[in-house]
Short mmCIF file of C-alpha atoms in Angstrom, two decimals:
data_model
loop_
_atom_site.label_atom_id
_atom_site.label_comp_id
_atom_site.label_asym_id
_atom_site.label_seq_id
_atom_site.Cartn_x
_atom_site.Cartn_y
_atom_site.Cartn_z
CA MET B 1 -6.09 77.17 19.66
CA MET B 2 -2.73 78.59 18.59
CA VAL B 3 -0.14 80.02 20.99
CA ALA B 4 2.75 81.85 19.31
CA LEU B 5 6.04 82.81 20.94
CA ALA B 6 7.66 85.80 19.28
CA ASN B 7 10.38 88.37 19.80
CA SER B 8 12.80 90.30 17.63
CA LYS B 9 15.79 89.15 19.71
CA GLY B 10 17.34 85.72 20.05
CA GLY B 11 18.31 84.21 23.37
CA VAL B 12 15.20 85.31 25.25
CA GLY B 13 14.02 81.73 25.81
CA LYS B 14 11.34 81.23 23.14
CA SER B 15 12.38 77.68 22.30
CA THR B 16 12.85 76.68 25.94
CA LEU B 17 9.39 77.94 26.80
CA ALA B 18 7.84 76.36 23.70
CA VAL B 19 9.19 72.91 24.52
CA HIS B 20 8.33 73.10 28.20
CA ILE B 21 4.79 74.37 27.57
CA ALA B 22 4.18 71.65 24.98
CA VAL B 23 5.34 68.88 27.31
CA TRP B 24 3.37 70.36 30.21
CA LEU B 25 0.21 70.30 28.09
CA GLN B 26 0.93 66.76 26.91
CA ASP B 27 1.30 65.64 30.53
CA HIS B 28 -2.08 67.24 31.29
CA GLY B 29 -3.84 65.20 28.63
CA VAL B 30 -4.07 67.93 26.00
CA ARG B 31 -3.71 67.10 22.31
CA VAL B 32 -0.79 69.41 21.62
CA ALA B 33 1.46 70.04 18.63
CA LEU B 34 4.61 72.11 18.15
CA LEU B 35 5.09 74.22 15.03
CA ASP B 36 8.77 75.12 14.80
CA ALA B 37 9.22 78.11 12.50
CA ASP B 38 12.75 78.91 13.64
CA LYS B 39 15.47 78.14 11.10
CA GLN B 40 17.65 76.63 13.84
CA GLN B 41 14.90 74.07 14.57
CA SER B 42 16.15 73.74 18.13
CA SER B 43 12.72 73.30 19.69
CA SER B 44 11.60 70.56 17.28
CA LEU B 45 14.84 68.59 17.70
CA TRP B 46 14.69 69.01 21.48
CA LEU B 47 11.05 67.98 21.73
CA LYS B 48 11.56 64.84 19.65
CA ASP B 49 14.09 63.71 22.27
CA VAL B 50 11.85 64.62 25.20
CA ASP B 51 8.52 63.18 24.08
CA PRO B 52 8.06 61.54 20.66
CA GLY B 53 4.32 61.46 21.40
CA VAL B 54 3.99 65.18 20.74
CA THR B 55 3.29 66.09 17.11
CA VAL B 56 6.09 68.21 15.65
CA ARG B 57 6.03 70.15 12.40
CA VAL B 58 8.73 72.40 10.88
CA ALA B 59 8.01 75.41 8.65
CA THR B 60 10.64 77.41 6.78
CA THR B 61 8.43 79.78 4.76
CA PRO B 62 5.34 81.86 5.57
CA GLU B 63 3.29 79.61 3.28
CA GLU B 64 4.44 76.45 5.06
CA CYS B 65 3.78 78.13 8.40
CA LEU B 66 0.21 79.04 7.44
CA ASP B 67 -0.61 75.62 5.98
CA ALA B 68 0.86 73.76 8.96
CA ALA B 69 -0.90 75.99 11.49
CA VAL B 70 -4.29 75.43 9.87
CA GLU B 71 -3.77 71.67 9.53
CA LEU B 72 -2.50 71.17 13.08
CA ALA B 73 -5.29 73.28 14.59
CA GLU B 74 -7.87 70.95 13.06
CA SER B 75 -6.45 67.85 14.76
CA HIS B 76 -5.08 69.24 18.04
CA ASP B 77 -6.43 71.18 21.00
CA ILE B 78 -3.46 73.56 21.22
CA VAL B 79 -0.65 74.34 18.79
CA ILE B 80 2.52 75.95 20.16
CA GLY B 81 4.29 78.07 17.54
CA ASP B 82 7.98 78.79 18.09
CA GLY B 83 8.86 81.82 15.99
CA PRO B 84 12.30 82.80 14.72
CA ALA B 85 14.48 85.52 16.18
CA GLY B 86 13.44 88.65 14.35
CA LEU B 87 10.07 89.87 13.16
CA ASP B 88 10.09 88.68 9.57
CA GLU B 89 7.14 87.39 7.52
CA ILE B 90 7.15 84.02 9.28
CA SER B 91 6.77 85.69 12.67
CA ARG B 92 3.98 87.89 11.34
CA THR B 93 2.24 84.85 9.88
CA LEU B 94 2.40 83.08 13.24
CA LEU B 95 0.84 86.07 14.95
CA LEU B 96 -1.91 86.37 12.35
CA VAL B 97 -3.04 82.77 12.89
CA ALA B 98 -2.57 82.79 16.68
CA ASN B 99 -5.12 83.25 19.44
CA LEU B 100 -2.47 84.15 21.99
CA ALA B 101 0.99 85.70 21.58
CA LEU B 102 3.63 85.25 24.27
CA ILE B 103 6.56 87.67 24.17
CA PRO B 104 9.42 86.59 26.46
CA VAL B 105 11.53 89.37 27.92
CA GLY B 106 14.64 89.03 30.06
CA PRO B 107 16.36 91.37 32.51
CA SER B 108 18.57 93.30 30.11
CA ILE B 109 18.26 96.65 28.37
CA LEU B 110 18.60 94.88 25.00
CA ASP B 111 15.63 92.66 25.82
CA VAL B 112 13.51 95.65 26.82
CA ARG B 113 14.34 97.45 23.57
CA SER B 114 13.60 94.39 21.45
CA VAL B 115 10.28 93.73 23.14
CA GLN B 116 9.08 97.20 22.19
CA ASP B 117 9.50 96.27 18.52
CA ALA B 118 7.73 92.98 19.11
CA ILE B 119 4.79 94.74 20.75
CA GLN B 120 4.42 97.03 17.74
CA VAL B 121 4.23 94.03 15.41
CA PHE B 122 1.81 92.33 17.79
CA ARG B 123 -0.49 95.39 17.76
CA TYR B 124 -0.36 95.44 13.96
CA ALA B 125 -1.31 91.75 13.80
CA GLN B 126 -4.02 92.32 16.38
CA ARG B 127 -5.67 94.95 14.19
CA ILE B 128 -5.82 92.81 11.06
CA SER B 129 -6.08 89.30 12.53
CA PRO B 130 -9.34 87.48 11.77
CA LYS B 131 -9.15 86.06 15.29
CA HIS B 132 -9.36 87.72 18.69
CA LEU B 133 -5.62 87.91 19.32
CA GLU B 134 -4.49 88.37 22.91
CA GLY B 135 -0.96 88.87 24.16
CA ALA B 136 1.19 88.77 27.26
CA LEU B 137 4.77 89.49 28.20
CA VAL B 138 6.61 86.65 29.93
CA LEU B 139 9.31 87.60 32.40
CA ASN B 140 11.98 85.01 31.73
CA LYS B 141 15.42 84.34 33.22
CA VAL B 142 14.77 86.77 36.08
CA GLY B 143 16.69 86.93 39.35
CA LYS B 144 14.97 87.81 42.59
CA ARG B 145 17.90 89.71 43.97
CA ASP B 146 19.51 91.44 41.00
CA ARG B 147 18.81 95.11 40.33
CA ILE B 148 18.13 94.70 36.61
CA SER B 149 15.31 92.21 37.24
CA ARG B 150 13.71 94.56 39.76
CA GLU B 151 13.94 97.46 37.31
CA LEU B 152 12.38 95.32 34.57
CA ILE B 153 9.40 94.48 36.75
CA CYS B 154 8.93 98.16 37.59
CA SER B 155 9.08 99.15 33.92
CA LEU B 156 6.41 96.70 32.74
CA PRO B 157 3.47 99.13 32.92
CA GLN B 158 5.25 101.43 30.44
CA LEU B 159 5.69 98.70 27.82
CA GLY B 160 2.04 98.76 26.82
CA LEU B 161 1.18 95.08 27.18
CA GLY B 162 0.02 93.02 30.13
CA ALA B 163 2.42 90.56 31.71
CA ALA B 164 1.92 87.17 33.26
CA VAL B 165 2.07 87.39 37.04
CA SER B 166 4.15 84.22 37.24
CA THR B 167 7.81 84.65 36.31
CA ILE B 168 10.41 82.14 35.15
CA ARG B 169 13.60 82.41 37.15
CA ASN B 170 17.11 82.10 35.78
CA LEU B 171 17.72 78.59 37.12
CA THR B 172 20.43 76.21 35.94
CA ALA B 173 17.88 73.40 35.67
CA PHE B 174 16.59 74.84 32.40
CA ARG B 175 20.07 74.72 30.88
CA ASP B 176 20.69 71.23 32.32
CA ALA B 177 17.42 70.02 30.82
CA ALA B 178 18.39 71.27 27.35
CA GLN B 179 21.78 69.57 27.56
CA GLN B 180 20.19 66.29 28.63
CA GLY B 181 17.40 66.39 26.07
CA THR B 182 14.63 66.57 28.64
CA VAL B 183 12.53 69.12 30.55
CA VAL B 184 12.84 70.38 34.11
CA GLY B 185 9.82 68.41 35.28
CA ARG B 186 11.64 65.19 34.44
CA LEU B 187 14.94 66.04 36.14
CA GLY B 188 13.76 64.91 39.56
CA LYS B 189 14.86 66.87 42.63
CA THR B 190 17.35 69.01 40.72
CA GLY B 191 14.59 70.43 38.55
CA ARG B 192 11.93 70.87 41.21
CA SER B 193 12.22 74.65 41.65
CA ALA B 194 12.23 75.27 37.89
CA ALA B 195 9.32 72.86 37.43
CA ASP B 196 7.37 74.79 40.08
CA ASP B 197 7.95 78.04 38.16
CA LEU B 198 6.74 76.44 34.95
CA ASP B 199 3.70 74.87 36.58
CA LYS B 200 2.58 78.16 38.13
CA PHE B 201 3.05 79.94 34.82
CA CYS B 202 1.12 77.37 32.77
CA VAL B 203 -1.71 77.15 35.28
CA GLU B 204 -2.05 80.94 35.21
CA LEU B 205 -1.78 81.10 31.44
CA PHE B 206 -4.33 78.49 30.48
CA ALA B 207 -6.78 79.24 33.28
CA SER B 208 -6.94 82.76 31.81
CA ILE B 209 -8.37 81.53 28.52
CA PRO B 210 -12.13 80.93 28.27
CA GLY B 211 -12.98 77.51 26.86
CA ASN B 212 -9.44 76.15 27.11
CA PRO B 213 -9.12 72.36 27.11
CA VAL B 214 -6.99 72.23 30.28
CA ASP B 215 -9.10 71.36 33.31
CA LEU B 216 -7.82 73.92 35.81
CA GLN B 217 -9.59 75.81 38.55
CA THR B 218 -6.83 78.25 39.49
CA PRO B 219 -7.69 81.89 38.62
CA GLY B 220 -5.87 83.28 35.62
CA GLY B 221 -3.43 86.15 35.36
CA VAL B 222 -3.06 89.21 33.17
CA LEU B 223 -3.51 88.98 29.39
CA ASP B 224 -3.22 91.95 27.04
CA GLU B 225 -4.10 94.70 29.50
#
């Protein structure tokens, strides 16, 4: 199974989510690999520090991306693809080989505008993909009390793609984890709230997928509605 993170805008948290999801799956006994297709290679470098046991592959061209995705899928249960900022040919290739596309969106007007472009590319890939491609928006870096986050949540039905019920809050633990070369679940008490957000999100995400290799009983959330 291939999970691709994509968006036309940088800074929405694709790499942070990719690393955290990969480590979460590894900790749940899943054979997981990370395919880093972002030129900055931040997720692959970060993940090597966090857990050398997770397979990491880097792709810099659409051809490398396709070959690596096919190879990794044969030897792993789940491959997490971290796409570049922008919707170039590498991003499109990731979507074409994916089973699930995650599109992070944050509480800013720029994020909302960029996610509309990403959804258009997702719909295009969905029409021509040889697989049954599903998709979901991921509300990332949200604040419970700020007006922009509330407006974002209210605007979701107009974006044309289902969203995960679980949201990822804008907590300093995620930034601390990146600086320390770890993940929030391994920060101890200081990362507990962020780790709870991630756990709820991953449980919802993978329980939503029929035949997934994660042994979870919690009901799933919304995918591609």
